[in-house]
Tab-separated table of C-alpha atoms in Angstrom:
chain	number	residue	atom	x	y	z
T	7	CYS	CA	92.465	56.665	68.490
T	8	LEU	CA	96.066	57.795	67.768
T	9	SER	CA	96.908	54.505	66.031
T	10	PHE	CA	93.811	54.950	63.864
T	11	PHE	CA	94.766	58.532	62.927
T	12	ASN	CA	98.321	57.400	62.183
T	13	LYS	CA	97.031	54.690	59.853
T	14	HIS	CA	95.120	57.276	57.798
T	15	LYS	CA	97.447	60.276	58.328
T	16	GLU	CA	98.278	60.887	54.655
T	17	ALA	CA	94.640	60.801	53.532
T	18	LEU	CA	93.647	63.033	56.453
T	19	GLN	CA	96.330	65.618	55.646
T	20	LEU	CA	95.178	65.716	52.010
T	21	TRP	CA	91.537	66.082	53.095
T	22	LEU	CA	92.447	68.946	55.431
T	23	HIS	CA	94.452	70.613	52.649
T	24	GLU	CA	91.469	70.476	50.266
T	25	ARG	CA	89.148	72.000	52.927
T	26	ILE	CA	91.637	74.802	53.696
T	27	LYS	CA	92.107	75.465	49.973
T	28	SER	CA	88.355	75.772	49.341
T	29	GLN	CA	87.450	77.747	52.474
T	30	TYR	CA	90.480	80.004	52.925
T	31	ASN	CA	91.828	80.330	49.363
T	32	ARG	CA	95.166	78.843	50.399
T	33	ASN	CA	98.165	80.483	48.684
T	34	THR	CA	100.924	78.019	47.819
T	35	ASP	CA	102.976	80.139	45.398
T	36	LEU	CA	105.581	80.158	48.182
T	37	VAL	CA	105.990	77.135	50.448
T	38	TYR	CA	108.223	77.188	53.496
T	39	TYR	CA	110.113	74.059	54.531
T	40	ASP	CA	111.918	73.202	57.737
T	41	VAL	CA	112.985	70.191	59.758
T	42	THR	CA	112.840	69.706	63.498
T	43	ASN	CA	113.212	66.679	65.746
T	44	TYR	CA	111.765	65.189	68.905
T	45	TYR	CA	113.664	63.170	71.489
T	46	PHE	CA	112.503	60.054	73.312
T	47	GLU	CA	113.718	59.052	76.753
T	48	ILE	CA	114.368	55.434	75.813
T	49	ASP	CA	117.461	53.250	76.092
T	50	GLU	CA	117.124	51.177	72.922
T	51	GLN	CA	116.890	52.583	69.413
T	52	ASP	CA	114.299	51.220	66.990
T	53	GLU	CA	113.556	51.640	63.265
T	54	MET	CA	112.462	55.299	63.554
T	55	ARG	CA	113.838	56.500	66.876
T	56	ARG	CA	117.527	56.709	66.102
T	57	LYS	CA	120.418	58.700	67.508
T	58	GLY	CA	121.123	61.753	65.356
T	59	VAL	CA	121.858	65.478	65.515
T	60	SER	CA	119.442	66.655	68.206
T	61	LYS	CA	118.229	70.273	68.096
T	62	GLU	CA	118.576	70.254	71.891
T	63	HIS	CA	122.007	68.559	71.829
T	64	ARG	CA	120.651	65.577	73.763
T	65	PRO	CA	122.082	62.048	73.482
T	66	ASP	CA	118.618	60.426	73.325
T	67	PRO	CA	117.169	58.779	70.177
T	68	ILE	CA	115.186	61.228	68.031
T	69	VAL	CA	112.679	61.305	65.188
T	70	GLN	CA	112.987	63.899	62.406
T	71	MET	CA	109.941	65.767	61.097
T	72	GLY	CA	109.863	67.689	57.815
T	73	LEU	CA	107.079	70.279	57.527
T	74	PHE	CA	105.702	72.345	54.631
T	75	ILE	CA	103.775	75.531	55.454
T	76	ASP	CA	101.949	77.980	53.192
T	77	THR	CA	102.371	81.761	53.056
T	78	ASN	CA	99.783	82.246	55.827
T	79	GLY	CA	101.728	80.012	58.199
T	80	ILE	CA	99.215	77.146	57.917
T	81	PRO	CA	100.787	73.658	57.621
T	82	ILE	CA	100.301	71.840	54.315
T	83	THR	CA	101.801	68.460	55.110
T	84	TYR	CA	104.458	66.754	57.216
T	85	LYS	CA	106.466	63.546	57.107
T	86	LEU	CA	108.486	61.690	59.722
T	87	PHE	CA	112.000	60.383	59.105
T	88	PRO	CA	114.413	58.254	61.167
T	89	GLY	CA	116.417	60.255	63.674
T	90	ASN	CA	119.712	59.574	61.884
T	91	ALA	CA	118.466	61.008	58.576
T	92	PRO	CA	120.362	64.252	57.785
T	93	ASP	CA	118.061	67.281	57.366
T	94	LYS	CA	119.212	67.847	53.795
T	95	THR	CA	118.012	64.391	52.660
T	96	THR	CA	114.383	65.018	53.664
T	97	LEU	CA	113.464	67.698	51.110
T	98	ILE	CA	113.386	65.583	47.934
T	99	PRO	CA	110.970	62.936	49.319
T	100	MET	CA	108.757	65.732	50.680
T	101	LEU	CA	108.813	67.691	47.413
T	102	GLY	CA	108.030	64.585	45.373
T	103	ARG	CA	105.018	63.823	47.549
T	104	ILE	CA	103.659	67.362	47.683
T	105	GLN	CA	103.917	67.693	43.899
T	106	HIS	CA	102.274	64.324	43.249
T	107	ASP	CA	99.437	64.424	45.796
T	108	TYR	CA	98.652	68.101	46.340
T	109	SER	CA	98.564	69.509	42.779
T	110	LEU	CA	100.038	72.861	43.798
T	111	GLY	CA	101.349	73.860	40.372
T	112	ARG	CA	104.680	75.697	40.299
T	113	ILE	CA	105.931	76.465	43.783
T	114	ILE	CA	108.887	78.399	45.190
T	115	VAL	CA	110.511	76.528	48.060
T	116	VAL	CA	111.883	78.733	50.859
T	117	ALA	CA	114.263	77.066	53.315
T	118	ASP	CA	117.379	77.672	55.392
T	119	LYS	CA	120.956	76.809	54.473
T	120	GLY	CA	120.636	73.205	55.677
T	121	MET	CA	118.687	72.507	52.468
T	122	THR	CA	121.115	74.325	50.133
T	123	THR	CA	122.646	71.282	48.441
T	124	GLY	CA	123.260	70.598	44.770
T	125	ASP	CA	120.851	67.654	44.787
T	126	ASN	CA	118.019	69.657	46.365
T	127	ILE	CA	118.478	72.607	43.995
T	128	TRP	CA	118.706	70.432	40.870
T	129	TYR	CA	115.648	68.360	41.870
T	130	THR	CA	113.647	71.519	42.553
T	131	LEU	CA	114.546	73.058	39.183
T	132	SER	CA	113.999	69.777	37.321
T	133	ALA	CA	110.424	69.712	38.618
T	134	LYS	CA	109.935	73.247	37.170
T	135	ASN	CA	109.843	74.802	40.632
T	136	GLY	CA	111.844	77.652	42.136
T	137	TYR	CA	113.860	78.207	45.297
T	138	VAL	CA	114.829	80.910	47.781
T	139	LEU	CA	117.519	79.493	50.065
T	140	SER	CA	119.923	80.999	52.552
T	141	TYR	CA	123.567	80.380	51.748
T	142	SER	CA	126.398	80.029	54.236
T	143	VAL	CA	128.855	82.909	53.873
T	144	ARG	CA	131.341	81.370	56.303
T	145	GLY	CA	131.147	78.005	54.528
T	146	ALA	CA	131.448	79.461	51.017
T	147	ASP	CA	134.526	79.491	48.807
T	148	LYS	CA	136.967	82.419	48.959
T	149	SER	CA	135.708	84.121	45.781
T	150	PHE	CA	132.181	84.327	47.200
T	151	GLN	CA	133.475	85.577	50.559
T	152	ASP	CA	135.529	88.236	48.774
T	153	TYR	CA	132.403	89.365	46.914
T	154	VAL	CA	130.473	89.628	50.190
T	155	LEU	CA	133.183	91.700	51.905
T	156	ASP	CA	133.813	93.946	48.882
T	157	GLU	CA	132.054	97.279	49.536
T	158	ALA	CA	131.507	97.827	45.798
T	159	GLY	CA	127.875	97.497	44.740
T	160	TYR	CA	126.207	97.821	48.135
T	161	ILE	CA	123.218	100.177	48.327
T	162	ASP	CA	122.690	101.852	51.703
T	163	LYS	CA	119.083	101.478	52.853
T	164	GLY	CA	119.528	103.529	56.044
T	165	ASP	CA	120.490	102.605	59.621
T	166	ASN	CA	123.630	100.900	58.221
T	167	PHE	CA	121.469	98.281	56.449
T	168	LYS	CA	122.877	97.635	52.973
T	169	ILE	CA	122.080	95.300	50.058
T	170	LYS	CA	123.668	94.183	46.816
T	171	SER	CA	123.029	91.390	44.332
T	172	ARG	CA	124.334	89.791	41.180
T	173	LEU	CA	123.280	87.236	38.588
T	174	TYR	CA	125.789	84.426	38.762
T	175	PRO	CA	126.350	81.005	37.124
T	176	ARG	CA	127.176	78.844	40.147
T	177	GLU	CA	128.590	75.334	39.808
T	178	ILE	CA	126.914	72.669	41.961
T	179	GLN	CA	127.563	68.978	42.615
T	180	VAL	CA	124.651	66.656	41.755
T	181	THR	CA	124.379	62.940	42.494
T	182	ALA	CA	123.724	60.956	39.290
T	183	THR	CA	121.587	57.790	39.185
T	184	ASN	CA	124.760	55.682	39.366
T	185	GLY	CA	125.766	57.444	42.590
T	186	LYS	CA	128.582	59.479	41.047
T	187	LYS	CA	128.820	63.248	41.512
T	188	ILE	CA	128.499	65.344	38.377
T	189	LYS	CA	128.916	69.094	37.917
T	190	LYS	CA	125.963	71.236	36.872
T	191	THR	CA	125.627	74.998	36.497
T	192	VAL	CA	122.672	76.919	37.901
T	193	HIS	CA	122.026	80.505	36.829
T	194	GLU	CA	120.794	82.198	39.969
T	195	LYS	CA	120.488	85.542	41.687
T	196	GLN	CA	122.625	86.005	44.792
T	197	VAL	CA	121.363	88.609	47.251
T	198	ILE	CA	123.705	89.798	50.004
T	199	PHE	CA	122.717	92.107	52.826
T	200	TYR	CA	124.328	93.472	55.944
T	201	SER	CA	122.272	94.150	59.053
T	202	PRO	CA	123.680	95.731	62.243
T	203	LYS	CA	121.044	93.781	64.184
T	204	TYR	CA	122.372	90.500	62.737
T	205	ALA	CA	125.917	91.587	63.619
T	206	ALA	CA	124.911	92.321	67.229
T	207	LYS	CA	123.038	89.015	67.448
T	208	ALA	CA	126.041	87.067	66.117
T	209	LYS	CA	128.296	88.596	68.785
T	210	LYS	CA	125.739	87.913	71.507
T	211	ASP	CA	125.230	84.309	70.362
T	212	ARG	CA	128.997	83.757	70.318
T	213	ALA	CA	129.603	85.207	73.788
T	214	ALA	CA	128.546	82.081	75.701
T	215	ALA	CA	130.749	79.838	73.538
T	216	LEU	CA	133.748	82.143	74.052
T	217	ALA	CA	133.236	82.181	77.820
T	218	LYS	CA	132.994	78.397	77.762
T	219	ALA	CA	136.188	78.169	75.661
T	220	MET	CA	138.113	80.260	78.213
T	221	ASP	CA	136.790	78.125	81.073
T	222	LEU	CA	137.751	74.997	79.142
T	223	ILE	CA	141.327	76.267	78.775
T	224	ASN	CA	141.555	77.132	82.483
T	225	ASN	CA	139.704	74.044	83.769
T	226	PRO	CA	140.097	71.235	81.201
T	227	ALA	CA	139.361	68.509	83.776
T	228	LYS	CA	135.743	69.708	83.915
T	229	TYR	CA	135.127	68.836	80.260
T	230	ASN	CA	134.966	65.887	77.878
T	231	LYS	CA	134.282	65.590	74.147
T	232	SER	CA	130.493	65.849	74.468
T	233	THR	CA	130.493	68.831	76.870
T	234	THR	CA	132.883	70.981	74.799
T	235	TYR	CA	130.151	71.558	72.190
T	236	GLY	CA	130.258	75.093	70.773
T	237	ALA	CA	133.539	75.984	72.478
T	238	ALA	CA	135.964	73.417	71.045
T	239	LYS	CA	136.521	75.297	67.766
T	240	TYR	CA	138.044	78.235	69.676
T	241	VAL	CA	140.622	76.075	71.469
T	242	LYS	CA	143.912	74.987	69.938
T	243	ASN	CA	145.617	71.622	70.673
T	244	LEU	CA	142.395	70.032	71.948
T	245	THR	CA	142.671	66.231	71.787
T	246	PHE	CA	140.513	63.579	73.408
T	247	ASP	CA	140.932	60.039	74.677
T	248	VAL	CA	139.336	57.792	72.037
T	249	ASP	CA	137.770	55.482	74.635
T	250	THR	CA	136.618	57.850	77.387
T	251	GLY	CA	136.175	61.156	75.535
T	252	GLU	CA	138.196	62.898	78.253
T	253	ILE	CA	140.696	65.610	77.294
T	254	LEU	CA	144.120	63.968	77.170
T	255	GLU	CA	146.322	64.762	80.155
T	256	SER	CA	149.272	65.515	77.873
T	257	ALA	CA	147.234	68.125	75.958
T	258	ARG	CA	145.816	70.023	78.932
T	259	GLN	CA	148.874	72.201	79.471
T	260	GLN	CA	149.025	73.165	75.768
T	261	LEU	CA	145.481	74.496	75.375
T	262	THR	CA	145.374	78.040	73.985
T	263	PHE	CA	142.665	80.331	72.658
T	264	ASP	CA	142.400	80.462	68.840
T	265	GLU	CA	142.373	84.210	68.251
T	266	GLU	CA	142.716	83.761	64.488
T	267	LYS	CA	139.548	81.641	64.356
T	268	LEU	CA	137.609	84.325	66.228
T	269	ARG	CA	138.835	87.133	63.955
T	270	GLU	CA	137.929	85.101	60.868
T	271	GLU	CA	134.386	84.573	62.182
T	272	GLU	CA	133.928	88.211	63.213
T	273	LYS	CA	134.642	89.394	59.644
T	274	PHE	CA	131.303	88.010	58.483
T	275	ASP	CA	129.132	89.152	61.407
T	276	GLY	CA	125.977	90.795	60.098
T	277	TYR	CA	126.281	89.514	56.520
T	278	TYR	CA	123.574	87.244	55.134
T	279	ALA	CA	123.337	85.589	51.721
T	280	ILE	CA	120.324	84.276	49.818
T	281	VAL	CA	120.474	82.344	46.538
T	282	THR	CA	117.399	82.121	44.339
T	283	SER	CA	116.117	80.977	40.963
T	284	GLU	CA	113.735	83.972	40.943
T	285	TYR	CA	116.195	86.370	39.293
T	286	LYS	CA	113.485	88.742	38.026
T	287	GLU	CA	112.337	89.625	41.554
T	288	SER	CA	113.768	92.667	43.346
T	289	ASP	CA	116.302	92.251	46.134
T	290	GLU	CA	113.779	93.509	48.707
T	291	LYS	CA	111.141	91.034	47.484
T	292	ILE	CA	113.596	88.122	47.765
T	293	ILE	CA	114.546	89.132	51.321
T	294	GLY	CA	110.841	89.493	52.157
T	295	MET	CA	110.160	85.975	50.840
T	296	TYR	CA	112.949	84.529	52.967
T	297	ARG	CA	111.911	86.383	56.129
T	298	GLY	CA	108.552	84.578	55.988
T	299	LEU	CA	110.466	81.529	57.233
T	300	TRP	CA	109.915	82.707	60.827
T	301	LYS	CA	106.302	81.500	60.468
T	302	ILE	CA	107.427	77.924	60.083
T	303	GLU	CA	109.898	78.330	62.946
T	304	GLU	CA	107.002	79.408	65.195
T	305	SER	CA	104.916	76.428	64.081
């Protein structure tokens, strides 16, 4: 029966949505979006099962799945994409479909930083919707990083948790219909907070990569390009054989730990940034909206 269900999957999802809406008063003011993927233990790729960025860092072909969930954690709809489709390219097709078929009215899309692209933001706003998106502090420009690290404006909420925000006209790059990039300005609220728990988690998450980096420096023969994942950025002079992926013999004696890279990363431990179109909402409300994303992670 799976082939039969697959044939009618879009109609079935819409039918389920209508039943949930009528029986459980589904709330879609906020919709949470995330992408995951599934690997297949096959040798040959096909149209859908393609090699891409696996969540489990496996070399097998994968299929991407985009999923929308409502504020109660109940799925609204999903769509499958080829495994080589970048996460960020899946939101616009999903948004277009959910707006067209599901008649949700104005929605606020909540997603992680993988979706925070100029195209996604501009498409969302053009459809009269809103967004609450996490924003990479480490990947941001220097002026934004300086704002994050500047103690001015932070309000202490107790237990070393602090928040600040600003209204800011941010310039984004949007792809025009002719394929060229054009500059647009979005007037958004930027909410920054510091959490000691996030800082501790960042250090804990980094520990394994640092240990691996030190082992790589001491035992380079054990590693190749694919097995240095997570640790390579902390090692200077790391070069690989183009054909085999092995660390070049000539480079093995020159490997050193990149202390500067570590210090640069540690500066931003515990800081988190959210950008949103919902500038009238309080900082706490915006953070609360974003934290609901754990529901979709569980699903």
